[in-house]
Short mmCIF file of C-alpha atoms in Angstrom, two decimals:
data_model
loop_
_atom_site.label_atom_id
_atom_site.label_comp_id
_atom_site.label_asym_id
_atom_site.label_seq_id
_atom_site.Cartn_x
_atom_site.Cartn_y
_atom_site.Cartn_z
CA MET A 1 56.18 66.97 -104.44
CA LYS A 2 59.49 68.47 -105.50
CA TRP A 3 62.49 66.36 -104.88
CA LEU A 4 65.46 68.78 -104.52
CA GLY A 5 68.18 65.88 -105.62
CA ILE A 6 68.45 62.44 -106.67
CA LEU A 7 72.21 61.31 -105.69
CA GLY A 8 74.12 57.98 -106.16
CA LEU A 9 73.46 55.71 -108.51
CA VAL A 10 54.76 42.39 -122.54
CA ALA A 11 52.52 42.30 -125.02
CA LEU A 12 51.16 45.19 -127.02
CA SER A 13 47.75 46.57 -125.10
CA GLN A 14 45.59 48.91 -127.03
CA CYS A 15 43.23 49.64 -124.15
CA LEU A 16 43.75 52.93 -121.70
CA VAL A 17 44.22 51.34 -117.85
CA ILE A 18 42.04 53.68 -115.13
CA ILE A 19 43.45 53.59 -112.02
CA PRO A 20 41.55 54.33 -108.77
CA LEU A 21 42.77 57.08 -106.87
CA MET A 22 41.97 57.77 -102.73
CA LYS A 23 41.85 61.02 -101.36
CA ILE A 24 43.46 60.99 -98.17
CA LYS A 25 44.84 63.10 -95.26
CA THR A 26 48.51 64.33 -95.64
CA MET A 27 51.20 64.24 -92.68
CA ARG A 28 49.95 67.87 -92.17
CA GLU A 29 46.69 67.09 -91.20
CA THR A 30 47.11 64.13 -89.45
CA LEU A 31 49.73 66.06 -87.37
CA ARG A 32 47.00 68.69 -86.74
CA GLU A 33 44.72 66.31 -85.27
CA GLU A 34 47.40 65.07 -83.32
CA ASN A 35 48.22 68.78 -81.94
CA LEU A 36 52.09 68.28 -83.34
CA LEU A 37 51.91 70.07 -86.40
CA THR A 38 53.31 73.46 -84.71
CA ASN A 39 56.41 71.57 -83.38
CA PHE A 40 57.08 69.63 -86.96
CA LEU A 41 56.76 72.80 -88.65
CA GLU A 42 59.41 74.58 -86.53
CA ASP A 43 61.56 71.49 -86.81
CA ASN A 44 61.28 70.75 -90.86
CA THR A 45 60.88 74.14 -92.46
CA ASP A 46 62.35 73.80 -95.65
CA HIS A 47 62.60 77.37 -97.64
CA ARG A 48 63.41 75.68 -100.50
CA PHE A 49 60.78 74.77 -101.14
CA GLN A 50 36.70 50.09 -109.56
CA ASP A 51 34.46 51.84 -111.63
CA ALA A 52 33.45 50.14 -114.83
CA SER A 53 33.97 52.76 -118.11
CA ALA A 54 31.50 53.26 -120.74
CA ASP A 55 34.22 52.07 -122.84
CA PRO A 56 34.82 48.10 -122.89
CA ASN A 57 38.41 48.70 -123.97
CA ILE A 58 39.04 50.76 -120.48
CA SER A 59 39.56 49.14 -117.49
CA LEU A 60 39.37 51.40 -113.91
CA GLN A 61 40.78 51.81 -110.88
CA PRO A 62 40.06 54.54 -108.55
CA LEU A 63 42.44 56.98 -106.96
CA ARG A 64 41.48 57.58 -103.14
CA ASN A 65 40.85 60.99 -101.67
CA TYR A 66 41.27 61.70 -98.45
CA GLN A 67 39.77 65.43 -97.48
CA ASP A 68 41.32 66.96 -100.51
CA LEU A 69 44.77 66.56 -98.98
CA CYS A 70 46.45 63.79 -101.21
CA TYR A 71 45.51 61.07 -103.87
CA VAL A 72 46.58 57.75 -103.70
CA GLY A 73 46.70 54.01 -105.54
CA ASN A 74 47.58 50.91 -105.22
CA ILE A 75 50.52 49.53 -107.04
CA THR A 76 52.23 45.76 -106.55
CA ILE A 77 55.74 45.05 -106.76
CA GLY A 78 57.07 41.78 -106.81
CA THR A 79 56.24 38.03 -107.58
CA PRO A 80 53.88 37.13 -105.93
CA PRO A 81 52.60 40.76 -105.79
CA GLN A 82 53.27 43.04 -102.68
CA GLU A 83 50.92 45.73 -102.61
CA PHE A 84 51.73 49.41 -102.02
CA ARG A 85 50.02 52.64 -101.95
CA VAL A 86 51.73 55.28 -103.49
CA VAL A 87 51.34 58.82 -104.65
CA PHE A 88 51.77 59.27 -108.72
CA ASP A 89 53.92 62.31 -108.84
CA THR A 90 53.98 64.77 -111.68
CA THR A 91 56.91 66.44 -110.43
CA SER A 92 59.54 63.29 -109.52
CA SER A 93 60.15 60.45 -111.91
CA PHE A 94 61.73 58.12 -109.73
CA THR A 95 59.86 55.19 -108.23
CA TRP A 96 60.95 54.24 -104.61
CA MET A 97 59.29 52.19 -101.58
CA PRO A 98 60.28 51.13 -97.72
CA SER A 99 62.04 47.81 -97.27
CA ILE A 100 62.06 45.36 -94.63
CA ASN A 101 65.94 46.58 -94.03
CA CYS A 102 64.78 50.15 -93.31
CA SER A 103 66.02 51.23 -89.68
CA SER A 104 63.84 53.96 -89.63
CA ILE A 105 60.70 54.56 -87.14
CA SER A 106 59.31 56.15 -90.01
CA CYS A 107 59.44 52.70 -91.85
CA ARG A 108 57.16 51.01 -89.41
CA THR A 109 54.26 52.55 -90.02
CA HIS A 110 54.17 51.55 -93.78
CA ASN A 111 53.95 48.38 -95.59
CA LEU A 112 57.55 47.20 -96.17
CA PHE A 113 58.90 45.19 -99.64
CA ASN A 114 60.21 42.05 -98.53
CA PRO A 115 63.10 41.07 -101.31
CA GLN A 116 62.98 37.58 -100.13
CA LEU A 117 59.79 37.14 -100.90
CA SER A 118 59.76 37.67 -104.49
CA THR A 119 61.19 35.28 -107.35
CA THR A 120 61.79 38.20 -109.84
CA PHE A 121 63.88 40.56 -107.44
CA GLN A 122 67.14 41.35 -108.64
CA PRO A 123 69.54 43.62 -106.27
CA SER A 124 72.34 46.19 -107.24
CA VAL A 125 75.18 47.67 -105.93
CA LEU A 126 74.06 51.34 -106.57
CA SER A 127 72.49 53.66 -104.20
CA PHE A 128 70.44 56.61 -104.01
CA ASP A 129 69.64 59.59 -101.71
CA LEU A 130 66.04 62.08 -101.92
CA GLU A 131 66.12 64.74 -100.23
CA TYR A 132 62.90 67.02 -100.18
CA GLY A 133 61.35 69.66 -98.45
CA ALA A 134 60.57 67.76 -94.59
CA GLY A 135 62.44 64.79 -95.04
CA ARG A 136 65.13 62.41 -96.56
CA ILE A 137 65.11 58.93 -97.91
CA VAL A 138 68.59 56.97 -98.50
CA GLY A 139 68.44 53.48 -99.88
CA ILE A 140 69.50 51.06 -102.44
CA LEU A 141 68.68 50.34 -105.97
CA ALA A 142 66.81 47.42 -106.99
CA TYR A 143 64.82 45.66 -109.96
CA ASP A 144 61.59 43.68 -110.07
CA THR A 145 58.02 43.57 -111.40
CA ILE A 146 55.76 46.75 -111.15
CA ARG A 147 52.23 46.57 -111.82
CA ILE A 148 49.97 48.88 -112.25
CA MET A 149 46.20 47.57 -112.51
CA ASN A 150 46.85 45.21 -115.43
CA LEU A 151 50.10 46.88 -116.63
CA VAL A 152 52.78 44.96 -116.12
CA ASP A 153 56.55 46.57 -116.25
CA LEU A 154 59.46 44.05 -115.89
CA ASP A 155 62.70 44.36 -114.53
CA GLN A 156 61.57 47.84 -113.57
CA ALA A 157 64.64 49.94 -111.38
CA PHE A 158 63.07 51.32 -108.56
CA GLY A 159 64.44 52.24 -104.86
CA LEU A 160 64.29 50.63 -101.43
CA SER A 161 64.69 52.99 -98.54
CA VAL A 162 67.03 51.97 -95.81
CA ASN A 163 66.82 54.87 -93.74
CA GLN A 164 63.51 57.64 -93.80
CA SER A 165 63.17 60.53 -91.91
CA GLY A 166 60.02 63.32 -91.92
CA LEU A 167 57.72 60.64 -93.21
CA ASP A 168 56.51 58.96 -90.22
CA HIS A 169 53.02 60.47 -90.49
CA ALA A 170 52.62 59.75 -94.25
CA VAL A 171 49.25 58.06 -95.39
CA PHE A 172 51.14 56.63 -98.44
CA ASP A 173 54.21 54.15 -98.51
CA GLY A 174 55.98 55.35 -101.58
CA VAL A 175 56.35 57.21 -104.50
CA LEU A 176 55.67 56.79 -108.57
CA GLY A 177 57.46 59.31 -110.43
CA LEU A 178 55.84 60.28 -113.40
CA GLY A 179 58.17 63.72 -114.28
CA TYR A 180 60.61 63.50 -117.39
CA PRO A 181 63.40 61.09 -117.20
CA SER A 182 66.08 64.07 -117.16
CA LEU A 183 65.13 64.49 -113.26
CA THR A 184 66.72 60.78 -112.99
CA PRO A 185 70.19 59.58 -113.31
CA LYS A 186 70.53 58.37 -117.04
CA ILE A 187 70.85 54.54 -115.68
CA ILE A 188 67.21 54.69 -114.56
CA THR A 189 64.46 54.30 -117.14
CA PRO A 190 61.09 55.80 -115.07
CA VAL A 191 58.10 53.22 -115.04
CA PHE A 192 56.42 55.22 -117.43
CA ASP A 193 58.95 55.49 -120.24
CA ASN A 194 59.22 51.19 -119.94
CA LEU A 195 55.61 51.00 -120.10
CA LYS A 196 55.93 52.70 -123.57
CA LYS A 197 59.18 51.58 -124.56
CA ARG A 198 57.98 47.45 -124.18
CA GLY A 199 54.63 48.49 -125.96
CA VAL A 200 52.89 47.67 -122.63
CA ILE A 201 50.70 51.20 -123.57
CA SER A 202 50.14 52.37 -127.17
CA GLN A 203 49.85 56.20 -126.61
CA HIS A 204 52.62 58.08 -124.52
CA ILE A 205 50.42 59.54 -122.57
CA PHE A 206 48.61 59.77 -118.78
CA ALA A 207 45.63 61.94 -117.36
CA PHE A 208 44.42 62.68 -113.75
CA TYR A 209 41.17 63.22 -112.52
CA LEU A 210 41.01 64.25 -109.10
CA SER A 211 37.52 64.38 -107.52
CA SER A 212 36.71 66.52 -104.35
CA ARG A 213 33.14 65.60 -103.73
CA LYS A 214 33.94 62.19 -102.03
CA GLU A 215 36.95 59.95 -100.95
CA ASN A 216 36.34 57.66 -104.20
CA GLY A 217 35.93 58.63 -107.50
CA SER A 218 39.23 60.39 -108.73
CA VAL A 219 41.17 58.65 -110.93
CA GLY A 220 44.87 58.20 -112.77
CA MET A 221 44.72 56.89 -116.85
CA PHE A 222 47.88 55.54 -118.81
CA GLY A 223 47.86 55.04 -122.39
CA GLY A 224 44.73 57.26 -123.47
CA VAL A 225 41.65 59.67 -122.11
CA ASP A 226 38.49 58.79 -121.11
CA HIS A 227 36.85 61.97 -122.17
CA SER A 228 33.76 61.60 -119.91
CA TYR A 229 35.82 63.20 -116.91
CA HIS A 230 35.86 66.42 -118.28
CA LYS A 231 33.87 68.99 -119.71
CA GLY A 232 34.48 71.00 -122.86
CA GLN A 233 37.30 70.93 -125.41
CA LEU A 234 41.11 69.86 -123.99
CA LYS A 235 43.10 72.72 -124.18
CA ARG A 236 46.64 71.66 -125.07
CA ILE A 237 49.75 73.63 -123.95
CA PRO A 238 53.43 73.34 -124.81
CA VAL A 239 55.73 72.23 -122.54
CA THR A 240 58.12 74.54 -122.06
CA ARG A 241 61.13 72.79 -119.92
CA THR A 242 60.98 68.83 -120.65
CA LEU A 243 61.87 68.11 -116.96
CA TYR A 244 58.80 68.59 -114.65
CA TRP A 245 55.46 69.27 -116.52
CA GLN A 246 56.58 73.13 -116.88
CA ILE A 247 54.28 75.60 -119.14
CA ALA A 248 54.21 79.14 -119.52
CA VAL A 249 51.47 81.41 -118.00
CA ASN A 250 50.23 85.05 -119.70
CA ASN A 251 49.51 86.62 -116.53
CA ILE A 252 47.75 85.92 -113.07
CA THR A 253 45.20 88.25 -111.83
CA VAL A 254 42.75 89.13 -109.24
CA ASN A 255 39.45 91.34 -110.30
CA GLY A 256 41.60 92.17 -113.12
CA LYS A 257 44.70 93.41 -111.55
CA PHE A 258 48.09 91.68 -111.29
CA VAL A 259 48.85 89.49 -108.10
CA GLY A 260 52.14 88.17 -110.04
CA CYS A 261 53.44 87.02 -113.21
CA TYR A 262 53.66 90.34 -114.44
CA ARG A 263 55.62 90.12 -117.55
CA GLY A 264 54.78 86.21 -118.01
CA CYS A 265 55.65 83.39 -115.94
CA GLN A 266 56.38 79.72 -115.52
CA ALA A 267 54.19 77.16 -114.02
CA ILE A 268 54.39 73.70 -112.92
CA LEU A 269 51.64 70.83 -112.61
CA ASP A 270 51.74 69.30 -109.18
CA THR A 271 50.10 66.09 -108.30
CA GLY A 272 51.83 65.49 -105.58
CA THR A 273 51.15 68.72 -103.72
CA ALA A 274 47.52 70.04 -102.13
CA PHE A 275 49.08 73.53 -102.62
CA LEU A 276 49.65 76.53 -104.57
CA ALA A 277 53.16 77.69 -104.62
CA CYS A 278 54.45 80.95 -105.58
CA PRO A 279 57.13 83.70 -104.97
CA THR A 280 56.87 85.02 -101.40
CA ARG A 281 55.96 88.40 -102.98
CA SER A 282 52.83 87.46 -104.94
CA VAL A 283 51.75 85.12 -101.51
CA THR A 284 51.95 88.05 -99.41
CA THR A 285 50.04 89.97 -101.72
CA ILE A 286 47.34 87.25 -102.17
CA GLN A 287 47.00 86.82 -98.34
CA LYS A 288 46.70 90.43 -97.86
CA LEU A 289 43.75 90.55 -100.28
CA ILE A 290 41.56 87.96 -98.97
CA ASN A 291 42.57 89.22 -95.34
CA ALA A 292 44.07 85.69 -94.51
CA THR A 293 45.70 85.51 -91.03
CA PRO A 294 49.21 84.38 -90.09
CA PHE A 295 48.95 81.19 -87.67
CA SER A 296 51.92 78.57 -87.11
CA GLU A 297 53.18 78.84 -90.91
CA GLU A 298 50.02 79.07 -92.08
CA TYR A 299 47.41 81.59 -93.09
CA TRP A 300 43.76 81.14 -91.87
CA VAL A 301 40.59 82.78 -93.42
CA PRO A 302 37.06 82.55 -91.67
CA CYS A 303 34.79 80.28 -93.25
CA SER A 304 32.23 83.07 -93.29
CA ASN A 305 34.35 85.22 -95.57
CA ILE A 306 34.51 82.59 -98.22
CA THR A 307 31.58 83.68 -100.79
CA ASN A 308 32.80 87.20 -100.60
CA LEU A 309 36.57 86.12 -101.73
CA PRO A 310 37.59 86.99 -105.47
CA ALA A 311 38.87 83.81 -107.95
CA ILE A 312 42.57 83.81 -108.70
CA ILE A 313 42.54 83.93 -112.46
CA PHE A 314 45.30 81.95 -114.21
CA ASN A 315 45.65 83.09 -117.95
CA ILE A 316 47.04 80.26 -120.13
CA ASN A 317 48.32 80.21 -123.45
CA GLY A 318 45.44 82.75 -124.01
CA THR A 319 42.63 80.90 -121.99
CA ASP A 320 41.41 81.92 -118.46
CA TYR A 321 41.19 78.95 -115.90
CA PRO A 322 39.75 80.56 -112.72
CA VAL A 323 40.50 79.08 -109.03
CA PRO A 324 37.50 80.50 -106.75
CA ALA A 325 37.90 80.60 -103.07
CA GLU A 326 36.22 77.34 -102.79
CA ALA A 327 39.00 75.87 -104.15
CA TYR A 328 41.81 77.84 -102.65
CA ILE A 329 40.70 77.95 -99.07
CA TRP A 330 40.38 74.49 -97.50
CA LYS A 331 37.61 74.43 -94.73
CA CYS A 332 38.67 73.45 -91.33
CA PRO A 333 36.34 72.76 -88.03
CA HIS A 334 35.97 75.51 -85.84
CA SER A 335 34.67 78.07 -88.78
CA THR A 336 38.22 78.57 -90.24
CA GLY A 337 39.67 77.92 -93.37
CA ILE A 338 43.42 77.63 -94.60
CA SER A 339 44.64 79.08 -97.49
CA TRP A 340 46.18 76.98 -99.90
CA PHE A 341 48.82 79.49 -101.25
CA GLN A 342 52.23 78.84 -100.35
CA GLY A 343 55.77 81.16 -100.86
CA GLY A 344 59.04 80.47 -101.42
CA THR A 345 59.44 79.24 -105.11
CA GLU A 346 61.92 82.26 -105.63
CA THR A 347 64.50 80.06 -103.68
CA TRP A 348 64.63 77.21 -106.18
CA ASN A 349 64.31 78.94 -109.22
CA VAL A 350 65.29 82.30 -110.24
CA LEU A 351 62.64 82.47 -113.11
CA GLU A 352 59.09 83.15 -111.52
CA THR A 353 57.41 79.91 -110.81
CA TRP A 354 54.16 78.79 -109.55
CA VAL A 355 53.34 75.27 -108.63
CA LEU A 356 49.91 74.05 -109.46
CA GLY A 357 48.61 71.23 -107.21
CA GLU A 358 45.69 69.84 -106.26
CA ALA A 359 43.80 72.82 -105.31
CA PHE A 360 44.21 73.72 -109.03
CA LEU A 361 43.78 70.31 -110.84
CA ARG A 362 40.53 69.08 -108.88
CA LEU A 363 38.94 71.95 -110.99
CA TYR A 364 40.77 71.20 -113.90
CA PHE A 365 41.19 67.44 -115.65
CA SER A 366 44.88 67.46 -116.84
CA LEU A 367 46.28 65.43 -119.98
CA TYR A 368 50.09 64.45 -119.93
CA ASP A 369 51.05 64.43 -123.39
CA ARG A 370 54.87 62.89 -123.62
CA GLY A 371 54.67 62.20 -127.27
CA ASN A 372 54.29 65.90 -128.16
CA ASN A 373 55.32 67.27 -124.70
CA ARG A 374 52.56 69.07 -124.15
CA VAL A 375 49.83 69.00 -121.13
CA GLY A 376 46.15 69.46 -121.83
CA LEU A 377 43.50 71.10 -119.60
CA ALA A 378 39.76 71.18 -119.67
CA SER A 379 37.04 71.67 -116.36
CA ALA A 380 36.63 68.77 -114.75
CA VAL A 381 33.09 67.08 -114.57
#
């Protein structure tokens, strides 16, 4: 989930908190089921682009997964708590929710925050304007208590939307950003930074395990790592730009031949998108290699061909990270799969940049280490 702009505007715990994530359908899949996808894409195309732990000190909360398309978890805001379903997004650092003052149709399909019901709510006179691929959110900045499981973040700045477009069919209410603070105005301290600053978490790290096997079972971790969710050693990779979680990639190959990243390139780890995004020239090459057929802004592949398709190999910091066809093709009804590759990153970054979304992150457990400005990758269990 790549935001294009933001305008305007406890006590020490040694435990690792693990948040359940739920895998759910994206707007794209919901629209496809209702036969509305083609019109929506034509109107909104933007080419810019509780399980218990074995460790008694760890509390777990699943992320929910719906059909490998989107992962969300629950947080609460206010006193008493009002619950919301959010995307934990590594490519934004701002947190926002829809409010009861939102006049847009899309707000009517989501949980709305009511400031009048919270005794800890504090308003502000500042506004925000978020613009991204398929929509826009305008609202006001406010302050209140945000809870992620047993992590309590007091007086946290967050956005309350008063106008939304493009989110009518979104399966989440809002977004909790986990990118670097440089993605937001200086007057806003992101949730994760406040948790560390106020001593709520002891380590400045978080991690994700995104399962594809079932709706439940995926988790987000704050303040530490439960190593039972990955196999082998976590390979540490330096962050090359402290804005997104951006790393250097040596090369990207298929059957030993380059499909992009000929002289090295950059990649962004993105928990807010299902896709593998890249420059148009690379996605064109890959779609030809896998014999994908364009259809209504997507590329389709017969499911019978998937077992014969090659893996895409990302060499990162000297280690190969294969993405097999079973991971980069999403199976649909009617014996047809949809390619997760998407082009257009050249329009928002002069450097060759790839976005490694959930199609990649389901294969590899990912650690985000703000204390040392590095990420960690290991094969997921």
